[in-house]
């Protein structure tokens, strides 16, 4: 049986209890909070054996100052990335990834053998598995010898369970479609409070094509009798791109009474702690349908990386966060009327609501 733990057993050292007690209101992307600038990776070196690509550009690393759990934001503008990543990551580990590794030098002899990405061992899954870039239309870019250069410019939020200071002086590694490392750069030392530069996340929320799922109700036949009803809202914003595989969504959520077992992120079960858009259009019957994405233009199910982390308040268990870019190959108009399903730690559907156009 799935017994919910007592609230007192879920203390989170990163939690600002005053913020947890307050009801979050308004658009979570609209905020005057400063971000803590951790550093930037600029001078990329080609990995030994990589003779075809010469990746250059920037990766900026920032951390938020006021959220309920530790979050790192990566913003990147990179050139000469792997063209095979145009349809997103493949099935290989680290495919099309941009990872921060727990090393201080790109010349570390164990960098690509035993050094792992930087994340807390408290988490059940490696969160860096969900960060991948897509290579974009190269029509405007060419190298000096006339070769086509593919580029990638985007951003993503990663919940690592690590403090921002842990990322100083570490290395950023860019991977190819097959999961092999392509380039490495050390994060610079500049730190301080700055307003974040314009990013994917600050652009998409202004789109008129945002959707909302609210009025959640318990999923049919959800048999955990001691679980309170989840309530709150999920916002879905559209991302646009030059290729179908770069179309997709970014989600944000403000929820209460989520499964407390998700305090350390999703577990090993499919859909664990997930917030997914499904193909069904009704919450009244026990048929959630399949994950909603364009199977002919996206290599794998992108919704497996849309997960919440439960944070303990004094009275309720909260989940407030933002997803990584979810490259579905779909416009927002393609998912109006579909359902959003919130899953518990065991991967069982716990709550459901329909998506509709956001009413401002």
Short mmCIF file of C-alpha atoms in Angstrom, two decimals:
data_model
loop_
_atom_site.label_atom_id
_atom_site.label_comp_id
_atom_site.label_asym_id
_atom_site.label_seq_id
_atom_site.Cartn_x
_atom_site.Cartn_y
_atom_site.Cartn_z
CA UNK A 1 0.00 0.00 0.00
CA UNK A 2 1.04 3.59 -0.64
CA UNK A 3 1.07 5.23 2.80
CA UNK A 4 1.75 8.93 2.90
CA UNK A 5 4.49 9.92 5.40
CA UNK A 6 3.95 12.32 8.24
CA UNK A 7 4.65 15.92 7.36
CA UNK A 8 7.29 16.33 10.06
CA UNK A 9 9.53 13.71 8.42
CA UNK A 10 9.99 15.73 5.24
CA UNK A 11 12.01 18.75 6.36
CA UNK A 12 13.82 20.34 3.43
CA UNK A 13 17.01 22.31 4.23
CA UNK A 14 16.48 24.54 1.19
CA UNK A 15 12.94 25.51 2.11
CA UNK A 16 12.03 29.05 3.09
CA UNK A 17 9.08 28.22 5.33
CA UNK A 18 7.67 31.73 5.07
CA UNK A 19 7.48 31.36 1.31
CA UNK A 20 5.99 27.91 1.71
CA UNK A 21 3.21 29.23 3.90
CA UNK A 22 2.29 31.93 1.41
CA UNK A 23 -0.01 31.15 -1.49
CA UNK A 24 1.79 31.66 -4.76
CA UNK A 25 -0.20 33.93 -7.04
CA UNK A 26 0.16 35.22 -10.57
CA UNK A 27 2.34 34.01 -13.39
CA UNK A 28 5.46 32.32 -11.96
CA UNK A 29 7.48 33.56 -14.92
CA UNK A 30 6.64 37.17 -14.08
CA UNK A 31 9.04 37.96 -11.28
CA UNK A 32 11.39 40.74 -10.24
CA UNK A 33 13.61 38.32 -8.35
CA UNK A 34 17.31 38.53 -9.05
CA UNK A 35 19.26 35.53 -10.19
CA UNK A 36 22.63 34.61 -8.78
CA UNK A 37 25.17 34.55 -11.57
CA UNK A 38 27.39 31.53 -10.94
CA UNK A 39 29.64 31.84 -13.99
CA UNK A 40 29.98 31.19 -17.68
CA UNK A 41 31.78 28.73 -19.92
CA UNK A 42 33.31 30.36 -22.99
CA UNK A 43 36.52 28.83 -24.25
CA UNK A 44 35.48 25.37 -25.40
CA UNK A 45 38.14 22.81 -26.23
CA UNK A 46 37.51 19.95 -28.62
CA UNK A 47 37.64 16.60 -26.88
CA UNK A 48 40.48 14.32 -27.96
CA UNK A 49 39.37 12.33 -30.98
CA UNK A 50 36.81 14.95 -32.05
CA UNK A 51 38.21 16.29 -35.31
CA UNK A 52 35.07 17.30 -37.20
CA UNK A 53 33.43 19.81 -34.84
CA UNK A 54 34.92 22.93 -33.26
CA UNK A 55 32.20 24.06 -30.87
CA UNK A 56 32.27 27.71 -29.80
CA UNK A 57 29.91 30.04 -27.97
CA UNK A 58 28.72 30.58 -24.40
CA UNK A 59 26.97 28.68 -21.61
CA UNK A 60 25.74 30.88 -18.75
CA UNK A 61 24.97 29.34 -15.35
CA UNK A 62 22.64 31.10 -12.90
CA UNK A 63 20.72 30.14 -9.76
CA UNK A 64 17.43 31.53 -8.51
CA UNK A 65 17.27 33.38 -5.19
CA UNK A 66 13.70 32.80 -4.09
CA UNK A 67 12.28 29.46 -5.16
CA UNK A 68 11.28 26.58 -2.91
CA UNK A 69 14.03 24.21 -3.98
CA UNK A 70 17.54 24.65 -5.41
CA UNK A 71 17.48 25.28 -9.13
CA UNK A 72 20.16 25.95 -11.70
CA UNK A 73 19.43 27.58 -15.04
CA UNK A 74 21.62 27.01 -18.07
CA UNK A 75 21.38 29.39 -21.00
CA UNK A 76 23.44 28.63 -24.04
CA UNK A 77 24.30 29.93 -27.46
CA UNK A 78 26.53 27.40 -29.18
CA UNK A 79 27.76 26.95 -32.74
CA UNK A 80 28.99 23.91 -34.67
CA UNK A 81 26.97 21.48 -32.56
CA UNK A 82 25.97 18.04 -33.80
CA UNK A 83 23.60 18.28 -36.80
CA UNK A 84 22.07 14.93 -35.85
CA UNK A 85 20.51 16.59 -32.79
CA UNK A 86 18.03 18.47 -35.00
CA UNK A 87 15.26 16.12 -33.82
CA UNK A 88 16.39 16.21 -30.21
CA UNK A 89 18.13 13.59 -28.13
CA UNK A 90 18.25 9.95 -29.13
CA UNK A 91 18.11 6.87 -26.94
CA UNK A 92 21.81 6.80 -26.02
CA UNK A 93 22.89 8.06 -22.61
CA UNK A 94 23.96 11.76 -22.68
CA UNK A 95 22.67 12.13 -26.25
CA UNK A 96 22.78 15.85 -27.24
CA UNK A 97 23.47 16.74 -23.62
CA UNK A 98 24.98 19.82 -22.01
CA UNK A 99 26.17 18.68 -18.58
CA UNK A 100 28.12 20.18 -15.71
CA UNK A 101 30.53 17.55 -14.42
CA UNK A 102 32.06 17.30 -10.95
CA UNK A 103 35.57 18.15 -12.15
CA UNK A 104 37.66 21.31 -12.24
CA UNK A 105 39.69 20.68 -15.38
CA UNK A 106 38.98 19.56 -18.92
CA UNK A 107 42.30 17.72 -18.83
CA UNK A 108 41.25 15.46 -15.95
CA UNK A 109 42.21 11.97 -17.19
CA UNK A 110 39.08 10.47 -15.59
CA UNK A 111 36.70 13.13 -16.89
CA UNK A 112 34.87 10.84 -19.32
CA UNK A 113 35.31 7.56 -17.46
CA UNK A 114 34.45 7.95 -13.78
CA UNK A 115 33.52 11.62 -13.23
CA UNK A 116 29.75 12.03 -13.01
CA UNK A 117 27.46 15.03 -13.55
CA UNK A 118 27.02 17.27 -10.52
CA UNK A 119 23.85 16.41 -8.60
CA UNK A 120 22.85 15.36 -5.11
CA UNK A 121 22.87 11.65 -4.30
CA UNK A 122 19.61 12.27 -2.41
CA UNK A 123 17.79 12.47 -5.72
CA UNK A 124 16.51 9.21 -7.17
CA UNK A 125 17.45 10.05 -10.78
CA UNK A 126 20.20 11.92 -12.57
CA UNK A 127 18.49 15.21 -13.55
CA UNK A 128 21.06 15.92 -16.29
CA UNK A 129 19.57 13.09 -18.35
CA UNK A 130 16.75 15.50 -19.14
CA UNK A 131 18.83 18.35 -20.50
CA UNK A 132 19.39 18.14 -24.24
CA UNK A 133 19.83 20.65 -27.03
CA UNK A 134 18.39 20.69 -30.51
CA UNK A 135 20.52 21.81 -33.45
CA UNK A 136 18.82 24.46 -35.52
CA UNK A 137 18.46 25.40 -39.17
CA UNK A 138 21.92 26.31 -40.42
CA UNK A 139 20.91 28.57 -43.30
CA UNK A 140 22.52 31.69 -41.84
CA UNK A 141 25.74 30.12 -40.57
CA UNK A 142 28.81 28.87 -42.36
CA UNK A 143 32.43 28.36 -41.44
CA UNK A 144 35.34 30.09 -43.18
CA UNK A 145 35.76 27.18 -45.58
CA UNK A 146 32.06 27.20 -46.45
CA UNK A 147 30.97 24.22 -44.36
CA UNK A 148 27.51 24.42 -42.81
CA UNK A 149 27.46 25.15 -39.07
CA UNK A 150 24.54 24.02 -36.92
CA UNK A 151 23.76 26.11 -33.88
CA UNK A 152 21.72 25.81 -30.67
CA UNK A 153 20.32 28.62 -28.53
CA UNK A 154 18.02 27.88 -25.62
CA UNK A 155 17.78 27.53 -21.83
CA UNK A 156 16.72 24.94 -19.28
CA UNK A 157 16.10 24.70 -15.55
CA UNK A 158 17.66 21.79 -13.66
CA UNK A 159 16.90 20.74 -10.08
CA UNK A 160 20.15 19.22 -8.86
CA UNK A 161 19.82 19.40 -5.07
CA UNK A 162 23.18 21.23 -4.98
CA UNK A 163 23.91 24.74 -3.76
CA UNK A 164 24.92 27.29 -6.42
CA UNK A 165 28.44 27.53 -5.03
CA UNK A 166 28.97 23.86 -5.90
CA UNK A 167 29.07 24.75 -9.61
CA UNK A 168 31.88 27.28 -9.46
CA UNK A 169 35.00 26.27 -11.38
CA UNK A 170 33.41 23.05 -12.65
CA UNK A 171 33.41 22.01 -16.30
CA UNK A 172 30.67 22.05 -18.94
CA UNK A 173 30.69 19.23 -21.49
CA UNK A 174 28.71 19.22 -24.74
CA UNK A 175 27.80 15.81 -26.16
CA UNK A 176 26.87 14.59 -29.63
CA UNK A 177 23.85 12.62 -30.75
CA UNK A 178 25.55 9.30 -30.00
CA UNK A 179 26.37 10.40 -26.44
CA UNK A 180 30.08 10.93 -27.08
CA UNK A 181 31.70 14.08 -25.59
CA UNK A 182 32.49 16.75 -28.18
CA UNK A 183 33.76 19.79 -26.28
CA UNK A 184 34.63 20.95 -22.77
CA UNK A 185 34.99 24.32 -21.03
CA UNK A 186 35.56 25.42 -17.45
CA UNK A 187 33.01 27.69 -15.78
CA UNK A 188 34.51 31.13 -15.15
CA UNK A 189 34.76 32.72 -11.75
CA UNK A 190 32.60 35.82 -12.12
CA UNK A 191 29.82 35.75 -9.53
CA UNK A 192 27.23 38.18 -8.24
CA UNK A 193 23.61 39.23 -8.47
CA UNK A 194 22.43 40.21 -11.93
CA UNK A 195 19.17 40.42 -13.76
CA UNK A 196 18.99 37.49 -16.14
CA UNK A 197 19.45 38.06 -19.83
CA UNK A 198 16.54 37.46 -22.18
CA UNK A 199 16.03 33.73 -22.39
CA UNK A 200 13.67 31.15 -23.80
CA UNK A 201 11.69 31.13 -20.55
CA UNK A 202 11.21 34.91 -20.52
CA UNK A 203 10.05 34.90 -24.14
CA UNK A 204 7.54 32.08 -24.19
CA UNK A 205 5.25 33.35 -21.43
CA UNK A 206 4.35 36.38 -23.55
CA UNK A 207 2.95 34.13 -26.25
CA UNK A 208 -0.83 34.38 -26.68
CA UNK A 209 -0.88 30.62 -27.10
CA UNK A 210 -0.47 29.75 -23.40
CA UNK A 211 -2.79 27.18 -21.89
CA UNK A 212 -3.99 26.46 -18.35
CA UNK A 213 -5.08 23.31 -16.52
CA UNK A 214 -6.90 24.00 -13.26
CA UNK A 215 -9.74 22.52 -11.20
CA UNK A 216 -7.93 19.23 -10.75
CA UNK A 217 -9.92 16.27 -9.53
CA UNK A 218 -8.82 12.90 -8.27
CA UNK A 219 -8.13 10.46 -11.09
CA UNK A 220 -10.75 7.68 -11.46
CA UNK A 221 -9.98 4.63 -9.30
CA UNK A 222 -6.99 6.27 -7.62
CA UNK A 223 -6.98 4.02 -4.56
CA UNK A 224 -4.88 5.94 -2.04
CA UNK A 225 -7.67 6.84 0.36
CA UNK A 226 -5.53 8.93 2.71
CA UNK A 227 -4.30 11.24 -0.06
CA UNK A 228 -5.95 14.69 -0.13
CA UNK A 229 -7.14 16.11 -3.43
CA UNK A 230 -4.45 17.94 -5.39
CA UNK A 231 -5.32 21.49 -6.30
CA UNK A 232 -3.64 24.40 -8.05
CA UNK A 233 -2.84 25.04 -11.68
CA UNK A 234 -0.46 24.11 -14.47
CA UNK A 235 0.48 26.62 -17.17
CA UNK A 236 1.70 25.53 -20.58
CA UNK A 237 3.61 27.88 -22.88
CA UNK A 238 4.43 27.34 -26.51
CA UNK A 239 7.96 27.28 -27.88
CA UNK A 240 8.50 27.92 -31.57
CA UNK A 241 11.39 26.86 -33.75
CA UNK A 242 12.56 26.70 -37.33
CA UNK A 243 12.04 22.94 -37.48
CA UNK A 244 9.15 20.73 -36.29
CA UNK A 245 11.38 19.05 -33.70
CA UNK A 246 12.03 22.46 -32.11
CA UNK A 247 8.32 23.03 -31.50
CA UNK A 248 7.13 22.24 -28.03
CA UNK A 249 6.09 23.44 -24.64
CA UNK A 250 7.49 24.76 -21.37
CA UNK A 251 5.37 24.15 -18.28
CA UNK A 252 5.11 25.81 -14.89
CA UNK A 253 3.06 24.65 -11.95
CA UNK A 254 1.79 25.82 -8.58
CA UNK A 255 0.25 22.85 -6.75
CA UNK A 256 -0.67 21.76 -3.24
CA UNK A 257 -1.20 18.34 -1.67
CA UNK A 258 1.11 16.54 -4.09
CA UNK A 259 2.67 13.22 -3.10
CA UNK A 260 5.21 13.86 -0.29
CA UNK A 261 7.27 10.87 -1.46
CA UNK A 262 8.39 13.05 -4.40
CA UNK A 263 10.53 15.21 -2.10
CA UNK A 264 13.68 13.83 -3.73
CA UNK A 265 12.33 13.81 -7.26
CA UNK A 266 10.98 10.97 -9.40
CA UNK A 267 11.81 7.34 -8.68
CA UNK A 268 12.45 4.42 -11.00
CA UNK A 269 8.82 3.79 -11.98
CA UNK A 270 7.56 5.16 -15.29
CA UNK A 271 5.73 8.51 -14.89
CA UNK A 272 6.93 8.85 -11.27
CA UNK A 273 6.16 12.38 -9.96
CA UNK A 274 5.25 13.40 -13.49
CA UNK A 275 3.13 16.23 -14.86
CA UNK A 276 2.23 15.16 -18.39
CA UNK A 277 -0.08 16.12 -21.23
CA UNK A 278 -1.88 13.00 -22.44
CA UNK A 279 -3.90 12.27 -25.57
CA UNK A 280 -7.20 11.71 -23.73
CA UNK A 281 -9.72 14.55 -23.61
CA UNK A 282 -11.70 13.45 -20.55
CA UNK A 283 -10.99 13.03 -16.85
CA UNK A 284 -14.17 11.04 -16.30
CA UNK A 285 -12.91 7.60 -17.29
CA UNK A 286 -9.86 5.51 -16.54
CA UNK A 287 -8.10 5.99 -19.88
CA UNK A 288 -5.39 8.62 -19.86
CA UNK A 289 -4.26 7.81 -23.40
CA UNK A 290 -0.67 8.06 -24.57
CA UNK A 291 1.88 10.86 -24.01
CA UNK A 292 1.08 13.66 -26.43
CA UNK A 293 3.93 14.30 -28.87
CA UNK A 294 4.67 14.00 -32.59
CA UNK A 295 6.18 10.52 -32.87
CA UNK A 296 7.43 11.02 -36.42
CA UNK A 297 9.64 14.03 -35.62
CA UNK A 298 10.76 13.38 -32.02
CA UNK A 299 13.02 10.44 -31.17
CA UNK A 300 11.64 9.59 -27.70
CA UNK A 301 8.90 10.51 -25.25
CA UNK A 302 9.78 14.02 -24.02
CA UNK A 303 7.27 13.99 -21.16
CA UNK A 304 9.39 11.62 -19.08
CA UNK A 305 11.41 14.72 -18.12
CA UNK A 306 8.46 16.76 -16.82
CA UNK A 307 8.54 16.02 -13.09
CA UNK A 308 7.80 17.89 -9.87
CA UNK A 309 9.64 17.93 -6.55
CA UNK A 310 7.52 18.00 -3.39
CA UNK A 311 8.48 20.62 -0.82
CA UNK A 312 7.20 20.49 2.74
CA UNK A 313 5.38 23.47 4.19
CA UNK A 314 4.04 23.63 7.72
CA UNK A 315 0.59 22.46 6.71
CA UNK A 316 0.68 21.26 3.11
CA UNK A 317 3.05 19.66 0.62
CA UNK A 318 3.78 22.04 -2.24
CA UNK A 319 5.14 21.74 -5.75
CA UNK A 320 6.14 24.90 -7.53
CA UNK A 321 8.45 24.76 -10.49
CA UNK A 322 9.16 24.91 -14.19
CA UNK A 323 9.95 22.18 -16.66
CA UNK A 324 12.84 21.78 -19.03
CA UNK A 325 11.88 22.53 -22.65
CA UNK A 326 9.59 19.72 -23.78
CA UNK A 327 10.16 19.26 -27.50
CA UNK A 328 6.91 17.64 -28.60
CA UNK A 329 6.87 18.71 -32.25
CA UNK A 330 3.40 20.15 -31.58
CA UNK A 331 1.86 23.61 -31.45
CA UNK A 332 -0.17 24.54 -28.38
CA UNK A 333 -3.29 24.50 -30.54
CA UNK A 334 -2.69 20.77 -31.02
CA UNK A 335 -3.14 20.02 -27.30
CA UNK A 336 -6.10 22.27 -26.41
CA UNK A 337 -8.69 20.04 -24.77
CA UNK A 338 -6.23 17.33 -23.84
CA UNK A 339 -5.76 16.36 -20.21
CA UNK A 340 -2.91 17.12 -17.84
CA UNK A 341 -2.25 14.24 -15.45
CA UNK A 342 -0.30 14.52 -12.19
CA UNK A 343 1.30 11.28 -11.04
CA UNK A 344 2.38 10.08 -7.59
CA UNK A 345 5.75 8.62 -6.69
CA UNK A 346 4.70 5.15 -7.81
CA UNK A 347 3.82 6.50 -11.27
CA UNK A 348 0.08 6.15 -10.77
CA UNK A 349 -2.21 8.90 -12.11
CA UNK A 350 -3.43 10.87 -9.09
CA UNK A 351 -5.16 13.96 -10.50
CA UNK A 352 -6.47 15.23 -13.81
CA UNK A 353 -7.62 18.47 -15.45
CA UNK A 354 -8.31 19.62 -19.01
CA UNK A 355 -6.20 22.17 -20.87
CA UNK A 356 -7.85 25.34 -22.09
CA UNK A 357 -6.67 28.68 -23.42
CA UNK A 358 -5.44 30.90 -20.58
CA UNK A 359 -7.93 33.63 -19.71
CA UNK A 360 -6.20 36.86 -18.72
#
